[in-house]
Each structure stands twice: as C-alpha cells, then as structure tokens.
mmCIF file of C-alpha atoms in Angstrom:
data_model
loop_
_atom_site.group_PDB
_atom_site.id
_atom_site.type_symbol
_atom_site.label_atom_id
_atom_site.label_comp_id
_atom_site.label_asym_id
_atom_site.label_seq_id
_atom_site.Cartn_x
_atom_site.Cartn_y
_atom_site.Cartn_z
ATOM 1 C CA MET F 1 -11.344 -43.757 -3.032
ATOM 2 C CA ARG F 2 -10.751 -40.176 -4.159
ATOM 3 C CA THR F 3 -8.881 -37.804 -1.933
ATOM 4 C CA PRO F 4 -10.735 -34.573 -1.324
ATOM 5 C CA THR F 5 -9.206 -31.529 -2.981
ATOM 6 C CA LEU F 6 -9.554 -27.924 -2.025
ATOM 7 C CA PRO F 7 -11.205 -25.664 -4.570
ATOM 8 C CA MET F 8 -8.927 -23.125 -6.266
ATOM 9 C CA PRO F 9 -9.476 -19.605 -4.951
ATOM 10 C CA THR F 10 -11.037 -17.173 -7.370
ATOM 11 C CA SER F 11 -9.207 -14.062 -8.511
ATOM 12 C CA ARG F 12 -11.737 -12.017 -6.569
ATOM 13 C CA ALA F 13 -10.944 -13.892 -3.351
ATOM 14 C CA LEU F 14 -7.194 -13.566 -3.984
ATOM 15 C CA ARG F 15 -7.535 -9.836 -4.632
ATOM 16 C CA LEU F 16 -9.594 -9.364 -1.492
ATOM 17 C CA GLY F 17 -7.202 -11.418 0.650
ATOM 18 C CA SER F 18 -4.113 -9.626 -0.651
ATOM 19 C CA GLY F 19 -5.874 -6.294 -0.254
ATOM 20 C CA VAL F 20 -6.707 -7.089 3.362
ATOM 21 C CA VAL F 21 -3.056 -7.919 4.104
ATOM 22 C CA LEU F 22 -1.879 -4.705 2.414
ATOM 23 C CA GLY F 23 -4.597 -2.724 4.194
ATOM 24 C CA VAL F 24 -3.561 -4.084 7.583
ATOM 25 C CA TYR F 25 0.053 -3.186 6.824
ATOM 26 C CA VAL F 26 -0.872 0.375 5.775
ATOM 27 C CA ALA F 27 -3.150 0.793 8.802
ATOM 28 C CA SER F 28 -0.480 -0.424 11.216
ATOM 29 C CA HIS F 29 2.088 1.836 9.577
ATOM 30 C CA LEU F 30 -0.173 4.883 9.844
ATOM 31 C CA PHE F 31 -1.103 3.929 13.414
ATOM 32 C CA ASN F 32 2.586 3.976 14.278
ATOM 33 C CA HIS F 33 2.834 7.497 12.845
ATOM 34 C CA ALA F 34 -0.117 8.475 15.020
ATOM 35 C CA LEU F 35 1.723 7.076 18.045
ATOM 36 C CA GLY F 36 4.473 9.554 17.231
ATOM 37 C CA LEU F 37 1.975 12.328 17.911
ATOM 38 C CA VAL F 38 1.428 10.907 21.396
ATOM 39 C CA SER F 39 5.082 10.581 22.343
ATOM 40 C CA LEU F 40 8.397 9.428 21.011
ATOM 41 C CA ASP F 41 8.404 6.524 23.475
ATOM 42 C CA ALA F 42 5.025 5.335 22.207
ATOM 43 C CA ALA F 43 6.274 5.514 18.608
ATOM 44 C CA GLU F 44 9.384 3.516 19.524
ATOM 45 C CA GLN F 45 7.225 0.835 21.149
ATOM 46 C CA GLY F 46 5.088 0.757 18.012
ATOM 47 C CA VAL F 47 8.174 0.323 15.847
ATOM 48 C CA ARG F 48 9.287 -2.601 18.000
ATOM 49 C CA VAL F 49 5.924 -4.317 17.569
ATOM 50 C CA ALA F 50 5.900 -3.612 13.828
ATOM 51 C CA LEU F 51 9.400 -5.046 13.467
ATOM 52 C CA VAL F 52 8.377 -8.244 15.249
ATOM 53 C CA VAL F 53 5.311 -8.644 13.040
ATOM 54 C CA TRP F 54 6.385 -7.384 9.597
ATOM 55 C CA HIS F 55 10.108 -8.211 9.695
ATOM 56 C CA SER F 56 9.608 -11.830 10.694
ATOM 57 C CA ALA F 57 9.949 -14.475 8.001
ATOM 58 C CA LEU F 58 6.173 -15.021 7.973
ATOM 59 C CA GLY F 59 5.435 -11.279 7.891
ATOM 60 C CA ILE F 60 7.819 -10.662 4.996
ATOM 61 C CA LEU F 61 6.464 -13.647 3.065
ATOM 62 C CA LEU F 62 2.875 -12.522 3.673
ATOM 63 C CA LEU F 63 3.495 -8.875 2.777
ATOM 64 C CA TYR F 64 5.526 -9.475 -0.381
ATOM 65 C CA SER F 65 3.207 -12.237 -1.545
ATOM 66 C CA ALA F 66 0.187 -9.988 -1.042
ATOM 67 C CA PHE F 67 1.872 -7.168 -2.940
ATOM 68 C CA ALA F 68 2.845 -9.462 -5.820
ATOM 69 C CA VAL F 69 -0.603 -11.098 -6.035
ATOM 70 C CA HIS F 70 -2.360 -7.729 -5.937
ATOM 71 C CA LEU F 71 -0.096 -6.257 -8.626
ATOM 72 C CA VAL F 72 -0.299 -9.299 -10.907
ATOM 73 C CA LEU F 73 -4.090 -9.429 -10.644
ATOM 74 C CA ALA F 74 -4.347 -5.719 -11.444
ATOM 75 C CA MET F 75 -2.135 -6.104 -14.501
ATOM 76 C CA LEU F 76 -3.996 -9.247 -15.553
ATOM 77 C CA GLY F 77 -7.279 -7.375 -15.247
ATOM 78 C CA LEU F 78 -5.951 -4.660 -17.558
ATOM 79 C CA TYR F 79 -4.653 -7.244 -20.018
ATOM 80 C CA GLN F 80 -7.982 -9.067 -20.163
ATOM 81 C CA ARG F 81 -9.946 -5.931 -20.993
ATOM 82 C CA PRO F 82 -11.051 -5.766 -24.636
ATOM 83 C CA THR F 83 -10.093 -2.081 -24.738
ATOM 84 C CA LEU F 84 -8.046 0.256 -22.616
ATOM 85 C CA ARG F 85 -10.802 2.850 -22.641
ATOM 86 C CA LEU F 86 -11.604 3.140 -18.986
ATOM 87 C CA PRO F 87 -14.077 5.268 -17.066
ATOM 88 C CA ALA F 88 -12.465 8.044 -15.051
ATOM 89 C CA VAL F 89 -13.299 6.281 -11.780
ATOM 90 C CA GLU F 90 -11.517 3.131 -12.943
ATOM 91 C CA LEU F 91 -8.445 5.135 -14.027
ATOM 92 C CA LEU F 92 -8.389 6.827 -10.632
ATOM 93 C CA ARG F 93 -8.656 3.476 -8.840
ATOM 94 C CA ILE F 94 -5.802 1.926 -10.840
ATOM 95 C CA GLY F 95 -3.674 5.057 -10.534
ATOM 96 C CA ALA F 96 -4.207 5.178 -6.774
ATOM 97 C CA GLY F 97 -3.278 1.532 -6.442
ATOM 98 C CA LEU F 98 -0.064 1.992 -8.409
ATOM 99 C CA ALA F 99 0.783 5.245 -6.621
ATOM 100 C CA ILE F 100 0.905 3.536 -3.239
ATOM 101 C CA SER F 101 4.507 2.532 -3.898
ATOM 102 C CA MET F 102 5.590 6.076 -4.860
ATOM 103 C CA PRO F 103 7.050 7.020 -1.448
ATOM 104 C CA LEU F 104 9.215 3.912 -1.594
ATOM 105 C CA ALA F 105 11.111 5.266 -4.609
ATOM 106 C CA PRO F 106 14.465 6.777 -3.688
ATOM 107 C CA LEU F 107 14.346 10.551 -3.703
ATOM 108 C CA PRO F 108 17.379 12.742 -4.218
ATOM 109 C CA LYS F 109 18.730 13.948 -0.915
ATOM 110 C CA PRO F 110 18.583 17.731 -0.891
ATOM 111 C CA GLY F 111 21.668 19.495 0.357
ATOM 112 C CA VAL F 112 24.242 16.945 -0.724
ATOM 113 C CA ASP F 113 25.649 19.198 -3.438
ATOM 114 C CA ALA F 114 23.885 22.402 -2.448
ATOM 115 C CA ALA F 115 26.148 25.268 -1.473
ATOM 116 C CA ASP F 116 23.426 27.161 0.368
ATOM 117 C CA SER F 117 22.285 25.387 3.553
ATOM 118 C CA ALA F 118 19.114 27.528 3.726
ATOM 119 C CA GLN F 119 18.112 26.236 0.292
ATOM 120 C CA SER F 120 18.891 22.698 1.410
ATOM 121 C CA GLU F 121 16.732 23.091 4.513
ATOM 122 C CA SER F 122 13.819 24.531 2.532
ATOM 123 C CA LEU F 123 14.035 21.642 0.061
ATOM 124 C CA GLN F 124 13.992 19.173 2.944
ATOM 125 C CA ASN F 125 10.953 20.927 4.461
ATOM 126 C CA LEU F 126 9.198 20.838 1.087
ATOM 127 C CA ARG F 127 9.925 17.112 0.793
ATOM 128 C CA VAL F 128 8.475 16.478 4.266
ATOM 129 C CA GLN F 129 5.361 18.513 3.428
ATOM 130 C CA ILE F 130 4.829 16.694 0.131
ATOM 131 C CA LEU F 131 5.228 13.294 1.757
ATOM 132 C CA SER F 132 2.889 14.333 4.606
ATOM 133 C CA VAL F 133 0.150 15.367 2.178
ATOM 134 C CA TYR F 134 0.775 12.212 0.193
ATOM 135 C CA GLY F 135 0.460 10.156 3.372
ATOM 136 C CA VAL F 136 -2.914 11.687 4.204
ATOM 137 C CA LEU F 137 -4.144 11.096 0.649
ATOM 138 C CA LEU F 138 -2.791 7.548 0.748
ATOM 139 C CA ALA F 139 -4.652 6.851 3.983
ATOM 140 C CA ALA F 140 -7.883 8.175 2.472
ATOM 141 C CA VAL F 141 -7.456 6.169 -0.739
ATOM 142 C CA ALA F 142 -6.491 2.986 1.104
ATOM 143 C CA SER F 143 -9.510 3.356 3.402
ATOM 144 C CA ALA F 144 -11.869 3.982 0.488
ATOM 145 C CA ARG F 145 -10.474 1.027 -1.448
ATOM 146 C CA GLY F 146 -10.849 -1.232 1.585
ATOM 147 C CA VAL F 147 -14.446 -0.154 2.175
ATOM 148 C CA ARG F 148 -15.272 -0.607 -1.513
ATOM 149 C CA ALA F 149 -13.711 -4.083 -1.583
ATOM 150 C CA ALA F 150 -15.595 -5.121 1.546
ATOM 151 C CA ARG F 151 -18.886 -3.896 0.060
ATOM 152 C CA GLU F 152 -18.258 -5.706 -3.240
ATOM 153 C CA HIS F 153 -17.367 -8.900 -1.418
ATOM 154 C CA ARG F 154 -20.502 -8.661 0.728
ATOM 155 C CA ASP F 155 -22.777 -8.249 -2.314
#
C-alpha cells in the first residue's frame, strides 16, 4: 500500500505565500506607526503586541523564511529569463521589491563628528523626512504588489 504524499507547492504558490507573510508584517508595522499618531500609549501597546508576534521563535522563523523564499524566487526568476531586457513595469516591480530592505541598511549618524549642532540637527531632520517619504512610498508599493498578486492568483 502506498502512503499518500503531498504535492510540492509551485513557485507561484510559494511566492504568494511568502508575499502574504511579508505583507502582513509590513501592514502591522505601518499600523503601529499609525497608532503613534493616536497616542504614545497606543503605540507602546502596539509594540508590545508586535514583539509577542514577530519576535517569537515562530514569528522569526516565518518572517525570515518568507523573506528568503521571496528573494530566492525573484533571483531565480531573473536567472531563468532568456534575456535581461525587461519592460519598464517589470524593472519597477523588481526594483521596488529589492528597495524594501533599504531602510534596514545602517545609515551614518549625523552629528557624531559634526562641530556645528545646527547642521547636525538639520541632517537628522532631513533623514527623518527622507525615511518618512520612503515609508509612504513603501506602503503604496507594498499595497499595489499585494493587490496585483491577489488578482493574479485569482485568475
């Protein structure tokens, strides 16, 4: 008697599943920022919930696995293409996906070696403004990618 085996998931299903996990993480992160607009206490409560969910062993395993699967599938998709000539929309999609990790890169801390504290403060304000604009763009891109993936999966 043969033992039943589960079918291997397709790359499309893996990409969608990992994208959903990453989308939930981004949405919960941005929701926590929105709680900061309500009150500092609300934001602190949101951080506590996020820590329980995303800093647990299961949350870390899920998040890092989703990130790795999504990245590997994107790189594999590029490798399997017969040519690297891509339509502008495809370049934008890949660039947006890779740019999601940009705020995680360590940035130089303004003011460490700066003699003028006013210059240091203006650099810090500029950094906050850039990251704020980037956050809004990231939310828009992540939302659009999620909607597109859901539509493709439905079809």
